Short mmCIF file of C-alpha atoms and ligand atoms in Angstrom, two decimals:
data_model
loop_
_atom_site.label_atom_id
_atom_site.label_comp_id
_atom_site.label_asym_id
_atom_site.label_seq_id
_atom_site.Cartn_x
_atom_site.Cartn_y
_atom_site.Cartn_z
CA MET A 10 14.35 -7.22 2.03
CA LEU A 11 14.87 -3.59 1.40
CA TYR A 12 12.79 -2.03 4.07
CA ARG A 13 10.31 -4.45 5.36
CA SER A 14 11.17 -3.36 8.85
CA LEU A 15 9.41 -0.01 8.91
CA LEU A 16 5.85 0.09 10.03
CA PHE A 17 5.68 -3.62 10.30
CA PHE A 18 8.34 -4.12 12.89
CA ALA A 19 8.35 -0.62 14.29
CA LEU A 20 4.75 -1.00 15.32
CA ALA A 21 4.62 -4.71 15.88
CA ASN A 22 6.52 -4.31 19.13
CA ALA A 23 3.70 -3.99 21.53
CA VAL A 24 2.50 -5.41 24.77
CA PHE A 25 -0.32 -7.72 25.71
CA ALA A 26 -1.34 -11.14 24.63
CA HIS A 27 -4.71 -12.45 23.65
CA ALA A 28 -6.12 -15.35 21.70
CA GLY A 29 -6.48 -14.70 17.97
CA LYS A 30 -9.80 -14.27 16.28
CA SER A 31 -11.36 -17.22 14.57
CA LYS A 32 -11.66 -16.93 10.80
CA ASP A 33 -14.74 -15.41 9.36
CA SER A 34 -16.53 -17.47 6.80
CA ALA A 35 -17.94 -15.97 3.63
CA PRO A 36 -21.12 -16.52 1.67
CA THR A 37 -20.73 -18.28 -1.64
CA SER A 38 -23.33 -16.79 -3.97
CA ALA A 39 -22.19 -14.45 -6.72
CA LYS A 40 -24.01 -12.60 -9.46
CA ILE A 41 -24.24 -9.46 -11.52
CA VAL A 42 -25.84 -6.90 -9.25
CA PRO A 43 -27.76 -3.71 -9.99
CA LEU A 44 -25.48 -0.66 -10.11
CA THR A 45 -24.85 0.56 -6.55
CA GLN A 46 -22.26 3.28 -7.02
CA ASP A 47 -23.32 6.93 -6.88
CA TYR A 48 -21.92 7.73 -10.29
CA TYR A 49 -20.67 6.23 -13.53
CA PRO A 50 -19.10 8.06 -16.46
CA PRO A 51 -21.70 8.77 -19.17
CA THR A 52 -19.19 7.74 -21.87
CA ALA A 53 -18.86 4.22 -20.41
CA ASP A 54 -20.79 0.97 -20.28
CA CYS A 55 -20.49 -0.32 -16.72
CA TRP A 56 -21.39 -3.51 -14.87
CA GLU A 57 -21.20 -4.48 -11.22
CA TYR A 58 -20.44 -7.91 -9.86
CA ARG A 59 -20.10 -9.85 -6.67
CA VAL A 60 -17.09 -11.99 -7.47
CA PRO A 61 -16.32 -15.11 -5.44
CA VAL A 62 -12.57 -15.34 -4.90
CA HIS A 63 -11.38 -18.72 -3.72
CA LEU A 64 -7.97 -19.11 -2.08
CA ALA A 65 -6.74 -22.69 -1.78
CA SER A 66 -4.00 -21.73 0.68
CA VAL A 67 -2.58 -18.42 1.85
CA GLU A 68 0.11 -17.92 4.45
CA VAL A 69 -0.69 -14.96 6.70
CA THR A 70 0.78 -13.33 9.78
CA SER A 71 -0.98 -14.14 13.02
CA PHE A 72 -1.38 -11.46 15.66
CA ALA A 73 -2.23 -11.22 19.33
CA PHE A 74 -3.76 -7.78 19.69
CA PRO A 75 -5.21 -6.68 23.00
CA GLU A 76 -8.54 -6.32 21.14
CA TRP A 77 -9.56 -3.01 22.59
CA THR A 78 -13.21 -2.14 22.92
CA ASP A 79 -12.93 1.61 23.50
CA ASP A 80 -10.76 4.51 22.36
CA TYR A 81 -8.91 4.75 25.70
CA GLN A 82 -7.59 1.23 25.25
CA LEU A 83 -6.84 1.80 21.56
CA GLN A 84 -4.93 4.99 22.34
CA ASP A 85 -2.93 3.23 25.02
CA PHE A 86 -2.02 0.45 22.59
CA LEU A 87 -0.86 2.98 19.99
CA ALA A 88 1.08 5.00 22.55
CA THR A 89 2.83 1.84 23.74
CA ALA A 90 3.54 0.67 20.19
CA THR A 91 5.21 4.00 19.37
CA THR A 92 7.08 4.64 22.62
CA ARG A 93 10.85 4.93 22.46
CA ALA A 94 10.91 1.82 24.64
CA SER A 95 8.68 -0.19 22.29
CA ALA A 96 11.49 -2.66 21.64
CA ASP A 97 11.19 -3.75 25.28
CA PHE A 98 7.70 -5.09 24.72
CA PRO A 99 6.85 -8.42 23.12
CA SER A 100 5.68 -8.23 19.51
CA VAL A 101 1.98 -8.49 18.70
CA VAL A 102 3.09 -10.82 15.89
CA THR A 103 2.85 -14.41 17.06
CA GLY A 104 3.96 -16.19 13.87
CA MET A 105 2.59 -17.39 10.57
CA GLU A 106 -0.40 -19.54 9.76
CA ASN A 107 -2.01 -20.97 6.64
CA LEU A 108 -5.60 -20.22 5.77
CA THR A 109 -6.82 -23.00 3.53
CA ASP A 110 -9.83 -23.24 1.26
CA VAL A 111 -11.26 -19.79 2.05
CA GLU A 112 -13.59 -17.78 -0.17
CA TYR A 113 -14.47 -14.10 -0.10
CA ILE A 114 -17.01 -12.17 -2.11
CA ILE A 115 -15.46 -9.09 -3.67
CA SER A 116 -17.75 -6.34 -5.02
CA ALA A 117 -16.45 -4.83 -8.21
CA SER A 118 -17.24 -2.51 -11.10
CA PHE A 119 -16.14 -2.81 -14.70
CA CYS A 120 -16.37 0.08 -17.14
CA THR A 121 -15.44 0.17 -20.80
CA PRO A 122 -15.77 3.01 -23.33
CA LYS A 123 -19.03 3.11 -25.26
CA ASN A 124 -17.04 4.06 -28.35
CA THR A 125 -14.77 1.57 -30.03
CA THR A 126 -11.18 2.62 -29.38
CA SER A 127 -7.83 1.12 -30.21
CA ARG A 128 -6.87 1.06 -26.52
CA LYS A 129 -10.10 -0.51 -25.40
CA LYS A 130 -8.63 -3.98 -25.12
CA SER A 131 -6.36 -2.82 -22.28
CA ILE A 132 -7.91 -3.14 -18.83
CA ILE A 133 -6.64 -1.31 -15.75
CA LEU A 134 -7.29 -3.35 -12.57
CA ALA A 135 -7.36 -0.85 -9.68
CA THR A 136 -6.86 -1.47 -5.94
CA HIS A 137 -7.75 1.46 -3.68
CA GLY A 138 -5.91 2.46 -0.50
CA ILE A 139 -6.91 3.55 2.99
CA GLY A 140 -9.70 6.10 2.74
CA LEU A 141 -12.25 5.89 -0.04
CA PRO A 142 -13.17 2.41 -1.24
CA ARG A 143 -13.50 1.85 -5.02
CA SER A 144 -14.98 5.38 -5.35
CA HIS A 145 -11.37 6.57 -4.93
CA TRP A 146 -11.16 6.02 -8.69
CA ASN A 147 -14.74 6.98 -9.55
CA SER A 148 -15.66 10.20 -7.75
CA ALA A 149 -19.27 11.34 -7.89
CA TYR A 150 -18.10 14.80 -6.82
CA GLU A 151 -17.10 16.95 -9.82
CA PRO A 152 -16.14 13.91 -11.90
CA GLU A 153 -14.65 16.04 -14.67
CA LYS A 154 -11.96 17.05 -12.13
CA TYR A 155 -11.60 14.08 -9.77
CA ASN A 156 -12.71 10.91 -11.55
CA PHE A 157 -9.88 8.70 -12.80
CA VAL A 158 -12.23 6.14 -14.38
CA GLN A 159 -13.94 8.83 -16.45
CA TYR A 160 -10.59 10.25 -17.54
CA ALA A 161 -9.24 6.84 -18.53
CA ILE A 162 -12.48 5.90 -20.33
CA ASN A 163 -12.27 9.11 -22.34
CA GLN A 164 -8.70 8.15 -23.25
CA GLY A 165 -10.02 4.83 -24.50
CA TYR A 166 -9.09 2.51 -21.59
CA SER A 167 -11.28 0.08 -19.66
CA VAL A 168 -11.14 -0.03 -15.85
CA TRP A 169 -11.95 -2.86 -13.40
CA PHE A 170 -12.09 -1.58 -9.83
CA TYR A 171 -13.24 -3.17 -6.60
CA ASP A 172 -13.81 -2.70 -2.90
CA ARG A 173 -10.96 -4.34 -1.00
CA LEU A 174 -11.82 -7.04 1.56
CA GLY A 175 -13.30 -5.29 4.61
CA THR A 176 -14.48 -2.19 2.71
CA GLY A 177 -17.51 -1.01 0.75
CA LYS A 178 -19.77 -3.84 -0.37
CA SER A 179 -17.14 -6.59 -0.19
CA ASP A 180 -17.03 -9.22 2.56
CA LYS A 181 -15.89 -8.17 6.01
CA VAL A 182 -13.40 -10.03 8.19
CA SER A 183 -11.97 -9.03 11.56
CA GLY A 184 -9.82 -5.89 11.60
CA PHE A 185 -7.47 -7.77 13.92
CA THR A 186 -6.64 -10.21 11.09
CA ASN A 187 -7.38 -8.47 7.76
CA GLN A 188 -3.97 -7.82 6.25
CA LEU A 189 -1.81 -7.26 3.21
CA ARG A 190 -0.92 -10.91 2.51
CA LEU A 191 -4.57 -11.88 2.30
CA GLN A 192 -5.42 -9.01 -0.02
CA LYS A 193 -2.37 -9.68 -2.17
CA ALA A 194 -3.60 -13.25 -2.68
CA ILE A 195 -7.03 -11.86 -3.60
CA LEU A 196 -5.49 -9.45 -6.13
CA VAL A 197 -3.49 -12.25 -7.76
CA GLU A 198 -6.76 -14.19 -8.19
CA LEU A 199 -8.59 -11.11 -9.46
CA ALA A 200 -5.91 -10.53 -12.12
CA SER A 201 -6.55 -14.04 -13.38
CA ILE A 202 -10.34 -13.57 -13.19
CA VAL A 203 -10.17 -10.28 -15.16
CA LYS A 204 -7.99 -11.93 -17.80
CA SER A 205 -10.48 -14.78 -18.09
CA GLY A 206 -13.20 -12.35 -19.19
CA ALA A 207 -15.77 -13.92 -16.84
CA TYR A 208 -16.67 -10.62 -15.15
CA ASN A 209 -16.11 -8.16 -17.98
CA GLY A 210 -19.66 -7.54 -19.27
CA ASP A 211 -19.74 -8.26 -23.02
CA PHE A 212 -16.09 -7.29 -23.31
CA GLY A 213 -14.42 -10.69 -23.17
CA LYS A 214 -10.73 -11.18 -22.55
CA PRO A 215 -8.38 -8.19 -22.56
CA ASP A 216 -5.27 -8.10 -24.73
CA LYS A 217 -3.32 -6.31 -22.00
CA LEU A 218 -3.69 -5.93 -18.26
CA ALA A 219 -2.30 -3.10 -16.11
CA VAL A 220 -2.53 -3.35 -12.33
CA MET A 221 -2.81 -0.07 -10.47
CA GLY A 222 -2.86 0.80 -6.78
CA PHE A 223 -3.15 3.72 -4.42
CA SER A 224 -1.11 3.82 -1.19
CA PHE A 225 -1.87 0.59 0.76
CA GLY A 226 -3.32 -0.67 -2.53
CA SER A 227 -0.01 0.16 -4.25
CA PHE A 228 1.91 -1.96 -1.75
CA ILE A 229 -0.55 -4.82 -2.34
CA THR A 230 -0.06 -4.33 -6.08
CA HIS A 231 3.70 -4.05 -5.79
CA PHE A 232 4.11 -7.29 -3.84
CA ALA A 233 1.60 -9.13 -6.05
CA VAL A 234 3.63 -8.23 -9.15
CA ALA A 235 7.07 -8.64 -7.55
CA GLU A 236 6.17 -12.16 -6.42
CA ASN A 237 4.08 -13.06 -9.54
CA PRO A 238 5.65 -11.14 -12.43
CA GLY A 239 3.41 -12.79 -15.02
CA ILE A 240 0.12 -11.38 -13.74
CA ALA A 241 0.25 -8.06 -15.65
CA ASP A 242 1.84 -6.21 -18.55
CA ALA A 243 2.16 -2.97 -16.61
CA ALA A 244 2.06 -1.75 -13.00
CA ILE A 245 1.00 1.72 -11.86
CA LEU A 246 1.83 2.55 -8.25
CA THR A 247 0.25 5.76 -7.02
CA GLY A 248 1.01 7.18 -3.57
CA ILE A 249 4.11 5.01 -3.13
CA ASN A 250 7.79 5.57 -2.34
CA TYR A 251 10.44 2.94 -1.72
CA ASN A 252 12.96 4.86 0.36
CA THR A 253 12.58 4.35 4.12
CA THR A 254 14.01 7.80 4.74
CA GLY A 255 10.53 9.04 3.82
CA LEU A 256 8.60 6.92 6.26
CA ASN A 257 8.18 8.34 9.74
CA ALA A 258 6.20 5.49 11.29
CA ASN A 259 5.65 6.92 14.76
CA GLY A 260 4.86 10.34 13.32
CA LEU A 261 2.28 8.79 11.02
CA VAL A 262 0.50 6.85 13.75
CA ARG A 263 0.26 9.98 15.81
CA SER A 264 -0.81 12.13 12.85
CA PHE A 265 -3.59 9.70 11.94
CA VAL A 266 -5.07 9.95 15.47
CA PRO A 267 -6.97 6.67 14.97
CA ARG A 268 -10.34 6.07 16.59
CA ILE A 269 -12.51 2.95 16.64
CA ALA A 270 -14.58 3.30 13.48
CA SER A 271 -17.77 1.71 14.81
CA LEU A 272 -17.78 4.16 17.73
CA GLN A 273 -17.10 7.17 15.49
CA SER A 274 -19.99 6.31 13.18
CA PRO A 275 -22.25 3.41 14.18
CA ALA A 276 -24.39 4.09 11.12
CA ARG A 277 -21.52 3.69 8.67
CA PHE A 278 -19.18 1.32 10.47
CA GLY A 279 -21.42 -0.54 12.92
CA ASP A 280 -20.85 -3.84 11.08
CA LEU A 281 -17.08 -3.70 11.75
CA ASP A 282 -15.31 -4.98 14.87
CA PRO A 283 -13.06 -2.62 16.93
CA GLY A 284 -10.02 -3.76 14.92
CA TYR A 285 -11.25 -1.29 12.29
CA VAL A 286 -10.15 2.27 12.94
CA THR A 287 -10.23 5.61 11.15
CA TRP A 288 -8.72 9.06 11.62
CA VAL A 289 -10.47 11.28 14.09
CA ASP A 290 -11.73 14.08 11.81
CA ARG A 291 -11.50 15.81 8.43
CA ILE A 292 -8.67 18.17 9.40
CA THR A 293 -6.58 15.17 10.40
CA TYR A 294 -7.36 13.59 7.05
CA ILE A 295 -6.37 16.76 5.21
CA ASN A 296 -3.16 17.06 7.18
CA THR A 297 -1.99 13.59 6.22
CA TYR A 298 -3.32 13.34 2.63
CA PHE A 299 -3.41 16.89 1.22
CA LYS A 300 -1.15 19.90 0.59
CA TYR A 301 -2.51 23.31 1.48
CA PRO A 302 -3.81 25.26 -0.44
CA ASN A 303 -3.94 22.97 -3.46
CA TYR A 304 -7.35 21.47 -2.79
CA ASP A 305 -10.96 22.51 -2.56
CA VAL A 306 -12.50 21.85 0.83
CA PRO A 307 -15.70 20.32 -0.65
CA ALA A 308 -13.59 17.72 -2.49
CA THR A 309 -11.95 16.69 0.79
CA SER A 310 -15.39 16.66 2.45
CA TYR A 311 -16.76 14.31 -0.22
CA SER A 312 -13.77 12.06 0.28
CA GLU A 313 -14.14 12.10 4.09
CA ALA A 314 -17.89 11.54 3.98
CA ASN A 315 -17.44 8.43 1.85
CA LYS A 316 -14.35 6.97 3.52
CA ALA A 317 -13.99 3.35 4.55
CA ALA A 318 -12.42 2.30 7.84
CA PHE A 319 -9.11 0.42 7.83
CA ALA A 320 -7.97 -2.66 9.73
CA ILE A 321 -5.24 -2.23 12.33
CA ALA A 322 -3.62 -5.39 10.91
CA GLU A 323 -3.54 -3.75 7.46
CA PHE A 324 -1.72 -0.77 8.89
CA LEU A 325 0.89 -3.03 10.50
CA THR A 326 1.49 -5.08 7.36
CA ILE A 327 1.92 -2.35 4.75
CA THR A 328 5.50 -3.45 4.01
CA ASP A 329 5.02 -7.19 4.61
CA GLY A 330 6.20 -8.57 1.27
CA THR A 331 9.07 -8.97 -1.18
CA PHE A 332 10.23 -5.64 -2.61
CA ASP A 333 12.64 -7.03 -5.21
CA ALA A 334 10.67 -6.87 -8.47
CA SER A 335 13.59 -7.87 -10.70
CA GLY A 336 11.52 -10.69 -12.21
CA PHE A 337 9.17 -8.17 -13.81
CA THR A 338 10.13 -6.99 -17.31
CA GLY A 339 6.98 -5.04 -18.20
CA ALA A 340 6.41 -1.33 -17.67
CA ALA A 341 6.13 0.21 -14.20
CA LEU A 342 5.20 3.74 -13.12
CA ALA A 343 5.61 5.04 -9.58
CA ILE A 344 3.84 8.36 -9.12
CA THR A 345 2.98 10.45 -6.11
CA GLY A 346 2.56 14.06 -5.08
CA GLU A 347 5.85 15.92 -4.75
CA THR A 348 5.10 16.85 -1.13
CA ASP A 349 3.61 13.51 -0.06
CA TYR A 350 3.31 13.62 3.73
CA ILE A 351 2.61 9.93 4.29
CA ILE A 352 5.23 8.23 2.20
CA CYS A 353 7.91 10.95 1.82
CA ASP A 354 7.48 12.75 5.16
CA GLY A 355 6.41 15.82 3.19
CA GLU A 356 9.20 16.02 0.58
CA CYS A 357 9.82 13.40 -2.12
CA GLN A 358 12.63 15.13 -3.99
CA GLY A 359 15.92 13.30 -3.43
CA ILE A 360 14.47 10.05 -2.13
CA PHE A 361 12.08 8.97 -4.88
CA GLU A 362 14.43 7.42 -7.46
CA GLU A 363 16.39 5.08 -5.21
CA PRO A 364 15.91 2.36 -4.27
CA ALA A 365 12.93 2.46 -6.69
CA ARG A 366 15.09 2.01 -9.81
CA THR A 367 16.94 -0.87 -8.16
CA VAL A 368 13.71 -2.53 -7.04
CA TRP A 369 12.38 -2.36 -10.64
CA LYS A 370 15.77 -2.90 -12.28
CA ASN A 371 14.54 -5.09 -15.15
CA ALA A 372 11.31 -3.20 -15.80
CA LYS A 373 10.75 -0.20 -18.07
CA PHE A 374 10.49 1.95 -14.97
CA THR A 375 9.27 5.55 -14.73
CA PRO A 376 9.39 7.48 -11.44
CA TYR A 377 7.25 10.62 -11.50
CA LEU A 378 6.65 13.35 -8.93
CA HIS A 379 3.44 15.26 -9.58
CA PRO A 380 3.75 18.93 -8.56
CA GLY A 381 1.42 20.72 -6.16
CA ALA A 382 0.06 17.68 -4.36
CA SER A 383 0.51 15.45 -1.33
CA HIS A 384 -0.48 11.77 -0.97
CA ASN A 385 -4.04 11.74 -2.32
CA PHE A 386 -3.42 13.55 -5.60
CA ASN A 387 -6.70 12.19 -7.00
CA PHE A 388 -8.56 14.84 -4.99
CA HIS A 389 -6.18 17.79 -5.37
CA HIS A 390 -6.32 20.53 -7.96
CA ASN A 391 -4.85 19.30 -11.24
CA ALA A 392 -5.73 15.65 -10.54
CA THR A 393 -6.33 15.26 -14.27
CA GLY A 394 -2.71 16.33 -14.85
CA ALA A 395 -1.63 13.21 -12.95
CA TYR A 396 -4.23 11.06 -14.73
CA GLY A 397 -2.68 12.23 -18.00
CA VAL A 398 0.76 11.09 -16.83
CA ILE A 399 -0.75 7.66 -16.14
CA THR A 400 -2.54 7.22 -19.48
CA ASN A 401 0.45 8.64 -21.40
CA PHE A 402 2.62 6.08 -19.62
CA LEU A 403 0.31 3.27 -20.73
CA ASP A 404 0.20 4.56 -24.29
CA ALA A 405 3.98 4.95 -24.45
CA ASN A 406 4.34 1.32 -23.37
CA GLY A 407 1.99 -0.18 -25.91
CA LEU A 408 -1.12 -0.53 -23.74
C1 LIG B 525 1.95 -23.06 4.73
O1 LIG B 525 1.90 -23.96 3.65
C2 LIG B 525 3.10 -24.00 2.87
C3 LIG B 525 2.85 -24.91 1.69
O2 LIG B 525 2.34 -26.13 2.11
C4 LIG B 525 4.24 -24.47 3.74
O3 LIG B 525 5.46 -24.45 3.01
C5 LIG B 525 4.38 -23.52 4.92
O4 LIG B 525 5.39 -23.98 5.80
C6 LIG B 525 3.06 -23.43 5.69
N1 LIG B 525 3.18 -22.41 6.72
C7 LIG B 525 2.81 -22.59 7.97
C8 LIG B 525 2.95 -21.44 8.90
O5 LIG B 525 2.37 -23.65 8.36
C1 LIG B 526 -17.58 8.79 -29.35
O1 LIG B 526 -17.92 8.82 -30.74
C2 LIG B 526 -18.73 9.92 -31.10
C3 LIG B 526 -19.14 9.76 -32.56
O2 LIG B 526 -17.99 9.51 -33.36
C4 LIG B 526 -17.94 11.21 -30.86
O3 LIG B 526 -18.76 12.33 -31.20
C5 LIG B 526 -17.57 11.29 -29.40
O4 LIG B 526 -16.75 12.42 -29.18
C6 LIG B 526 -16.81 10.04 -28.97
N1 LIG B 526 -16.66 10.09 -27.54
C7 LIG B 526 -15.50 9.86 -26.95
C8 LIG B 526 -15.53 9.93 -25.46
O5 LIG B 526 -14.48 9.60 -27.56
C1 LIG B 527 17.34 6.90 0.02
O1 LIG B 527 17.64 8.22 -0.42
C2 LIG B 527 18.86 8.71 0.11
C3 LIG B 527 18.96 10.17 -0.30
O2 LIG B 527 19.01 10.29 -1.70
C4 LIG B 527 20.00 7.88 -0.41
O3 LIG B 527 21.23 8.34 0.15
C5 LIG B 527 19.78 6.42 -0.01
O4 LIG B 527 20.79 5.62 -0.58
C6 LIG B 527 18.41 5.96 -0.49
N1 LIG B 527 18.18 4.62 0.05
C7 LIG B 527 18.26 3.54 -0.72
C8 LIG B 527 18.00 2.24 -0.03
O5 LIG B 527 18.52 3.56 -1.92
C1 LIG B 528 -0.49 19.55 -13.73
O1 LIG B 528 0.08 18.24 -13.71
C2 LIG B 528 0.95 17.97 -14.78
C3 LIG B 528 1.40 16.51 -14.58
O2 LIG B 528 2.10 16.37 -13.36
C4 LIG B 528 2.13 18.92 -14.75
O3 LIG B 528 2.96 18.68 -15.87
C5 LIG B 528 1.61 20.35 -14.80
O4 LIG B 528 2.69 21.24 -14.66
C6 LIG B 528 0.62 20.56 -13.67
N1 LIG B 528 0.05 21.90 -13.78
C7 LIG B 528 0.13 22.77 -12.80
C8 LIG B 528 -0.54 24.07 -13.06
O5 LIG B 528 0.69 22.51 -11.74
#
């Protein structure tokens, strides 16, 4: 596969051995819940749900992490995983295993324009990345500038957005096992659930479905569509790039400066095991996700204050899937900030079109570099400029 080696194998070479975690079980009740999010667009009707997602069988990667309990041990693991001699150490990957008959409760929001619009029957199903949970799309801070849902609603689209497994109000599983393959299987189920109309308020079934991601969520979305081309009419990948030249895996690990989330903030992350980590502070976040001076500090502070932690096993499985999306013949948009630090090592020009066009060779594919932004363009100046590129793309492709 094109570049599945990167983070996955670069970082999977690490020492130690330890028994794997047992699987977490999930509750089974599900219902419409009172609105929990800090904000909803005034022009939308919105509902919240706890959606039971049942997976009959999902093949996942099994790991043997050292299962650190403090930041000294975590730092030593990361230093070892990124040393120039990392290839000398045994991999933390121990093989594959099947999870069968598992169920997770996913907390989600659905918003549709109050006004009748011609585009209203198109739903965008959005999967957030590492950082904010579903509020990545639905900022309570200056929503007229930073809220994708509000922008899309005002353009006539409906949006279904959720907290990924392990974040926000969705079920939690161990950070030593929570990974891309599991969340890809969840997204494939969610696409089918959204199309069924069962969790769409009084909206019913959509005519068209677009799947959208940000960063880790874009890789989940990419692999879900590449491996199941029938799940959506369009794919929108934000904060993605397909050329390995742009991915500096060791540099990224060191730039993130991960800390055990539950130790950094027991109040926010105390329910998560030490497999969940987060960057050390707001400046570190800004360095990896933003381009100076094209942001307002309060917007980054909002984003930092509301961040979710991420699972170490997520970080190691970002590229664990099939890149070849030649089976998909719908419309696809890849969009990121021109100076994306995470996925382009700070400069996307020259590496953004290939292999992207080859990966999406049978799709109506649009690569787009948004000026004046790094990875998290949703919280930069001119975020609405990028939102406009996204809704224009949908409109131009009949959604
Ligand atoms: C998981 O199940 C599939 C389908 O039954 C099978 O092909 C695959 O070999 C199994 N994987 C493992 C690791 O057992
Ligand atoms: C909704 O419809 C009303 C009445 O036609 C109109 O004034 C308003 O601008 C519309 N709102 C949006 C977001 O399109
Ligand atoms: C990545 O970009 C470089 C620079 O444009 C190019 O030479 C290379 O072929 C690209 N890689 C792939 C796999 O297309
Ligand atoms: C805002 O974003 C749009 C879409 O990328 C772009 O066309 C426009 O030039 C940007 N405006 C500024 C001032 O950068």
